[in-house]
Coordinates of C-alpha atoms in Angstrom, one line a residue:
M1 CA 114.5 101.7 73.1
R2 CA 113.0 104.7 74.7
V3 CA 110.8 104.4 77.8
A4 CA 109.0 106.9 80.1
M5 CA 110.3 106.1 83.6
Y6 CA 108.0 107.0 86.4
Y7 CA 109.6 108.4 89.6
N8 CA 106.6 110.4 90.8
N9 CA 103.7 112.4 89.3
N10 CA 106.0 115.3 88.7
D11 CA 109.1 113.4 87.6
V12 CA 108.6 111.2 84.6
R13 CA 111.8 110.9 82.5
V14 CA 112.4 109.5 79.0
E15 CA 115.3 107.0 79.4
D16 CA 116.9 104.3 77.4
M17 CA 116.4 100.6 78.1
P18 CA 117.3 97.5 76.1
V19 CA 114.6 96.1 73.9
P20 CA 113.3 93.0 75.7
V21 CA 114.5 89.6 74.5
I22 CA 111.6 87.2 74.1
G23 CA 111.5 83.5 74.9
P24 CA 110.1 80.7 72.7
N25 CA 106.5 81.1 74.0
E26 CA 106.5 84.9 74.0
L27 CA 105.7 87.9 71.8
L28 CA 107.4 91.2 71.2
V29 CA 104.9 94.0 70.6
K30 CA 105.5 97.5 69.2
V31 CA 103.3 99.8 71.3
W32 CA 101.5 102.3 69.2
S33 CA 99.1 103.8 71.8
S34 CA 99.1 103.7 75.6
G35 CA 96.5 105.4 77.8
I36 CA 97.3 107.1 81.1
C37 CA 94.9 105.6 83.7
G38 CA 93.8 107.4 86.8
S39 CA 95.5 104.6 88.8
D40 CA 98.8 105.5 87.2
V41 CA 98.8 108.8 89.2
L42 CA 97.9 107.3 92.6
E43 CA 101.2 108.0 94.3
W44 CA 100.4 106.1 97.5
Y45 CA 100.2 103.0 95.2
R46 CA 103.0 103.8 92.7
L47 CA 105.8 105.4 94.7
P48 CA 106.8 102.2 96.7
K49 CA 107.5 100.5 93.4
A50 CA 109.2 103.5 91.7
P51 CA 111.1 103.9 89.5
L52 CA 109.2 101.8 86.9
V53 CA 107.7 102.0 83.5
L54 CA 103.9 102.2 83.8
G55 CA 101.2 101.9 81.2
H56 CA 98.6 99.0 81.0
E57 CA 96.1 100.4 78.5
I58 CA 97.9 99.5 75.3
A59 CA 97.3 98.7 71.7
G60 CA 100.1 97.6 69.4
E61 CA 101.5 95.4 66.7
I62 CA 103.4 92.1 67.0
V63 CA 106.9 92.5 65.6
E64 CA 108.4 89.2 66.7
T65 CA 107.0 85.8 67.8
G66 CA 108.7 83.1 69.8
D67 CA 109.6 79.8 68.0
T68 CA 106.8 77.8 69.6
V69 CA 104.0 80.5 69.5
N70 CA 101.0 79.4 67.5
G71 CA 98.1 81.5 66.3
W72 CA 100.0 84.8 66.1
K73 CA 102.3 86.3 63.5
K74 CA 104.3 89.4 62.8
G75 CA 102.1 92.3 61.8
D76 CA 99.0 91.2 63.9
R77 CA 97.4 94.2 65.6
V78 CA 96.6 93.4 69.2
F79 CA 95.4 94.5 72.6
V80 CA 97.3 92.8 75.4
S81 CA 96.1 92.6 79.0
H82 CA 98.7 93.2 81.6
H83 CA 97.1 91.1 84.4
V84 CA 95.7 87.8 83.4
P85 CA 93.8 85.1 85.3
C86 CA 94.7 81.4 85.3
N87 CA 91.1 80.5 84.3
M88 CA 91.4 77.3 86.4
C89 CA 91.3 78.1 90.1
R90 CA 88.3 78.2 92.3
Y91 CA 88.0 81.9 91.9
C92 CA 88.1 81.9 88.1
I93 CA 85.7 79.0 87.9
S94 CA 83.2 80.8 90.2
G95 CA 83.4 83.9 88.0
H96 CA 85.7 86.0 90.2
H97 CA 88.6 86.2 87.8
S98 CA 89.9 89.4 89.2
T99 CA 90.6 87.8 92.6
C100 CA 92.7 85.1 91.0
D101 CA 96.2 84.9 92.5
T102 CA 97.7 84.6 89.0
L103 CA 96.1 87.8 87.9
A104 CA 97.8 89.7 90.7
A105 CA 101.2 88.2 89.9
T106 CA 101.3 88.7 86.1
T107 CA 102.2 91.7 83.9
F108 CA 104.1 92.5 80.8
D109 CA 107.6 93.8 80.5
P110 CA 108.4 96.6 81.0
G111 CA 105.1 98.6 80.6
G112 CA 103.0 100.5 78.0
F113 CA 105.0 103.7 78.1
A114 CA 107.8 102.1 76.1
E115 CA 108.5 101.6 72.4
F116 CA 108.3 97.8 72.8
L117 CA 107.1 95.3 75.4
R118 CA 107.6 91.6 76.0
V119 CA 104.4 89.6 76.4
P120 CA 105.1 86.6 78.7
A121 CA 103.7 83.2 77.8
I122 CA 100.7 83.2 80.1
N123 CA 99.7 86.7 78.8
V124 CA 100.0 85.3 75.2
T125 CA 97.7 82.5 76.1
N126 CA 95.2 84.2 78.4
G127 CA 95.5 87.9 77.6
T128 CA 96.3 88.7 73.9
Y129 CA 93.4 89.8 71.7
R130 CA 93.2 90.6 68.0
L131 CA 92.1 94.2 67.2
P132 CA 89.3 94.5 64.6
D133 CA 90.5 95.9 61.3
T134 CA 88.3 99.0 61.8
M135 CA 89.6 99.8 65.3
L136 CA 92.2 102.5 65.6
Y137 CA 95.1 102.0 68.1
D138 CA 94.0 105.0 70.0
E139 CA 90.5 103.4 70.4
G140 CA 92.2 100.2 71.6
V141 CA 93.5 101.8 74.8
F142 CA 89.9 101.9 76.0
I143 CA 89.4 98.1 76.0
E144 CA 90.8 97.5 79.4
P145 CA 88.9 100.3 81.3
L146 CA 85.6 99.5 79.5
A147 CA 86.0 95.8 80.4
C148 CA 86.2 97.0 84.1
V149 CA 83.0 99.0 83.7
I150 CA 81.2 96.0 82.1
R151 CA 82.2 93.8 85.0
G152 CA 81.1 96.4 87.5
Q153 CA 77.6 96.8 86.1
E154 CA 77.2 93.0 85.9
H155 CA 78.1 92.8 89.6
A156 CA 75.5 95.5 90.3
G157 CA 72.9 93.1 88.8
W158 CA 72.0 95.3 85.9
Q159 CA 68.3 95.7 85.1
P160 CA 66.8 97.8 82.3
G161 CA 64.6 100.7 83.3
R162 CA 66.7 101.7 86.3
R163 CA 67.3 105.3 87.3
V164 CA 71.0 105.6 87.6
L165 CA 73.3 108.1 89.5
V166 CA 76.9 108.2 88.5
I167 CA 79.2 110.0 90.9
G168 CA 82.4 111.0 89.2
A169 CA 82.5 111.8 85.5
G170 CA 86.0 110.8 84.7
I171 CA 86.8 108.2 82.1
A172 CA 85.2 105.3 84.1
G173 CA 82.2 107.4 85.0
L174 CA 81.6 108.4 81.4
M175 CA 81.8 104.8 80.3
H176 CA 79.4 103.8 83.0
I177 CA 77.0 106.4 81.6
Q178 CA 77.3 105.0 78.1
M179 CA 76.9 101.4 79.3
A180 CA 73.8 102.4 81.4
R181 CA 72.3 104.2 78.3
I182 CA 72.8 101.3 75.9
S183 CA 71.6 98.8 78.5
G184 CA 68.3 100.5 79.0
A185 CA 68.5 103.0 81.8
S186 CA 65.4 105.2 82.0
R187 CA 67.3 108.2 83.5
I188 CA 70.9 108.9 84.2
I189 CA 72.2 111.6 86.5
A190 CA 75.9 112.5 86.4
V191 CA 77.7 114.2 89.3
D192 CA 81.1 115.8 89.2
I193 CA 83.0 118.9 90.5
A194 CA 84.3 119.9 87.0
E195 CA 81.9 121.6 84.6
S196 CA 83.8 120.3 81.5
R197 CA 83.3 116.8 82.6
L198 CA 79.6 117.4 83.2
N199 CA 79.3 118.8 79.7
T200 CA 80.9 115.7 78.3
A201 CA 78.6 113.5 80.4
I202 CA 75.6 115.1 78.8
K203 CA 77.1 114.6 75.3
L204 CA 77.7 110.9 76.0
G205 CA 74.3 110.1 77.4
A206 CA 73.5 111.6 80.8
D207 CA 70.1 113.1 81.1
I208 CA 71.0 115.4 84.0
A209 CA 74.4 116.8 85.1
I210 CA 74.8 118.4 88.5
T211 CA 77.7 119.8 90.4
A212 CA 78.6 117.8 93.5
S213 CA 77.5 119.4 96.8
E214 CA 76.6 118.4 100.3
N215 CA 72.9 118.2 99.5
L216 CA 73.3 115.7 96.7
P217 CA 70.3 113.5 97.8
Q218 CA 68.0 116.5 97.6
Q219 CA 69.4 117.4 94.2
V220 CA 68.8 113.9 92.9
M221 CA 65.2 114.0 94.1
E222 CA 64.6 117.3 92.4
H223 CA 65.7 115.9 89.1
N224 CA 64.2 112.4 89.6
E225 CA 60.5 113.0 90.3
G226 CA 61.0 113.0 94.0
R227 CA 62.9 109.7 94.1
L228 CA 66.4 108.7 94.9
A229 CA 68.4 106.6 92.5
E230 CA 67.9 102.9 92.0
L231 CA 71.5 102.3 91.1
V232 CA 74.3 104.5 92.5
I233 CA 77.7 104.0 90.8
I234 CA 80.4 105.7 92.9
S235 CA 83.3 106.2 90.5
T236 CA 85.5 108.2 92.8
G237 CA 87.4 107.3 96.0
A238 CA 86.7 110.6 97.7
P239 CA 85.2 109.7 101.1
S240 CA 82.8 112.7 100.9
A241 CA 81.5 111.4 97.5
I242 CA 81.1 107.8 98.9
A243 CA 79.1 109.2 101.9
Q244 CA 76.9 111.2 99.6
G245 CA 76.3 108.2 97.4
M246 CA 75.2 106.0 100.3
R247 CA 72.6 108.7 101.1
S248 CA 71.4 108.9 97.5
V249 CA 70.1 105.4 96.9
D250 CA 66.4 104.5 96.8
R251 CA 64.8 101.8 98.9
G252 CA 65.6 98.4 97.4
G253 CA 68.4 99.9 95.4
T254 CA 72.1 99.1 94.7
I255 CA 75.4 100.8 95.3
L256 CA 78.4 99.9 93.2
F257 CA 81.7 101.0 94.8
F258 CA 83.9 101.3 91.7
A259 CA 87.0 103.2 92.7
P260 CA 89.7 102.8 95.4
S261 CA 90.2 105.4 98.2
D262 CA 93.4 106.4 99.8
P263 CA 94.9 103.9 102.3
G264 CA 93.4 104.4 105.7
A265 CA 90.5 106.4 104.5
K266 CA 87.4 105.8 106.5
V267 CA 83.7 106.3 105.7
E268 CA 80.9 105.9 108.1
I269 CA 78.3 103.5 107.0
P270 CA 74.7 104.3 107.9
F271 CA 74.2 100.6 108.6
N272 CA 70.7 100.6 110.0
E273 CA 69.4 102.7 107.2
L274 CA 71.0 100.5 104.6
W275 CA 69.6 97.4 106.4
R276 CA 66.1 98.8 106.8
K277 CA 65.9 100.0 103.2
E278 CA 67.2 96.6 101.8
I279 CA 70.1 98.3 100.0
T280 CA 72.5 96.0 98.1
T281 CA 76.2 97.1 98.1
T282 CA 78.8 95.6 95.9
S283 CA 82.2 96.3 94.4
S284 CA 84.3 95.3 91.4
Y285 CA 87.9 95.3 90.3
A286 CA 89.4 94.8 86.9
G287 CA 87.7 92.8 84.1
S288 CA 87.5 89.2 83.0
P289 CA 88.4 87.7 79.6
R290 CA 84.7 87.7 78.8
D291 CA 84.4 91.4 79.7
I292 CA 87.4 92.2 77.4
L293 CA 85.8 90.5 74.5
A294 CA 82.6 92.4 75.1
A295 CA 84.5 95.7 75.3
I296 CA 86.2 95.0 72.0
E297 CA 82.8 94.4 70.3
L298 CA 81.2 97.5 71.8
I299 CA 84.0 99.8 70.8
A300 CA 84.4 98.4 67.3
S301 CA 80.6 98.7 66.7
G302 CA 80.6 102.3 67.9
R303 CA 78.0 101.5 70.5
V304 CA 80.4 103.0 73.1
N305 CA 81.9 106.3 71.9
V306 CA 85.5 106.5 73.0
K307 CA 86.7 109.1 70.4
D308 CA 85.0 112.0 72.2
M309 CA 86.7 111.1 75.5
I310 CA 90.2 111.7 74.0
T311 CA 91.4 115.2 74.9
H312 CA 95.2 114.8 74.5
I313 CA 97.5 112.7 72.3
L314 CA 101.2 113.1 73.1
P315 CA 104.5 111.7 71.9
L316 CA 106.6 109.7 74.4
S317 CA 108.8 112.7 75.0
R318 CA 105.8 114.5 76.6
T319 CA 104.7 111.7 78.9
A320 CA 105.5 113.9 81.9
D321 CA 103.0 116.5 80.6
G322 CA 100.4 113.8 80.3
F323 CA 100.9 112.6 83.9
R324 CA 100.6 116.2 85.1
L325 CA 97.3 116.6 83.2
V326 CA 95.8 113.4 84.6
A327 CA 97.0 114.1 88.1
E328 CA 95.5 117.6 88.1
A329 CA 92.2 116.3 86.6
R330 CA 91.2 119.7 85.4
E331 CA 91.5 120.0 81.6
S332 CA 91.9 116.4 80.5
M333 CA 89.8 113.3 80.0
K334 CA 91.7 110.5 78.3
V335 CA 95.4 111.3 77.7
I336 CA 97.1 109.0 75.2
V337 CA 100.8 108.6 74.7
R338 CA 102.1 107.4 71.4
P339 CA 105.5 105.7 72.1
Q340 CA 106.5 105.6 68.4
E341 CA 106.3 109.4 68.1

């Protein structure tokens, strides 16, 4: 089969690899759509493991089932989660599935930028979900990132009526905007450095879109009746954006740190100010099985619009172009690779 092998952001090659052989408790899935995630182009994270086949936002079709697999059959349309929790440890039981040791140790073989992938037994049991008949494969690639967003807003203690500031209007930021809108936000302000992303933010539910600058708190107040934001979602790892976000939260408000920063990056915390103003800070990583189920329902129902976030659909042979588009982050939103084309 053909795969897109990642060496670095500027070197992604189409190579041949044997189709994986499945065991008795496993599945073989034909990958129809695979999204390029922003984390796929974080070279500090990916290069130590390169070369490898990336791709974890996938939707596909079961083409072979192991002898002892129950509940699945050839032809079933599925989303498969690459990292899965055990659902039994103290972290899972307490609701922190994304900190489970099993989650960090699991994945599928070899990755979503391949014509086929093998789904290990634990992923079959804990991470394979049926796609609704009305959901397109291209829409299915949004299940994983939307699940992460759902989990993040739950961690932030969502309350209807909040005034929300979303810093970073990439895919995650745009989904945060949509989730805030359907969950009852009274005002949503989007911030980014790219005008095209700000335009999309307005289209998908933001009330105000402003270009990032050093006086962000003042800009927020100008567009928010003299108040700062009750919930600040920082959907970028840029230290300057993180610093601005901490200055843009209202008294008694909440800050959600949603994106990683570069290793070694440091941000000064205005500790006394956060303490005196009773600011809650939280973070989230990945999504739980419950979040994945919610994401499937929200996409299938059309409550979350994913179609308007797709800017590029490419065949496997152009995966390298897709990686360049995502790494440059200028003219693309969601880039989808179709491995069968």
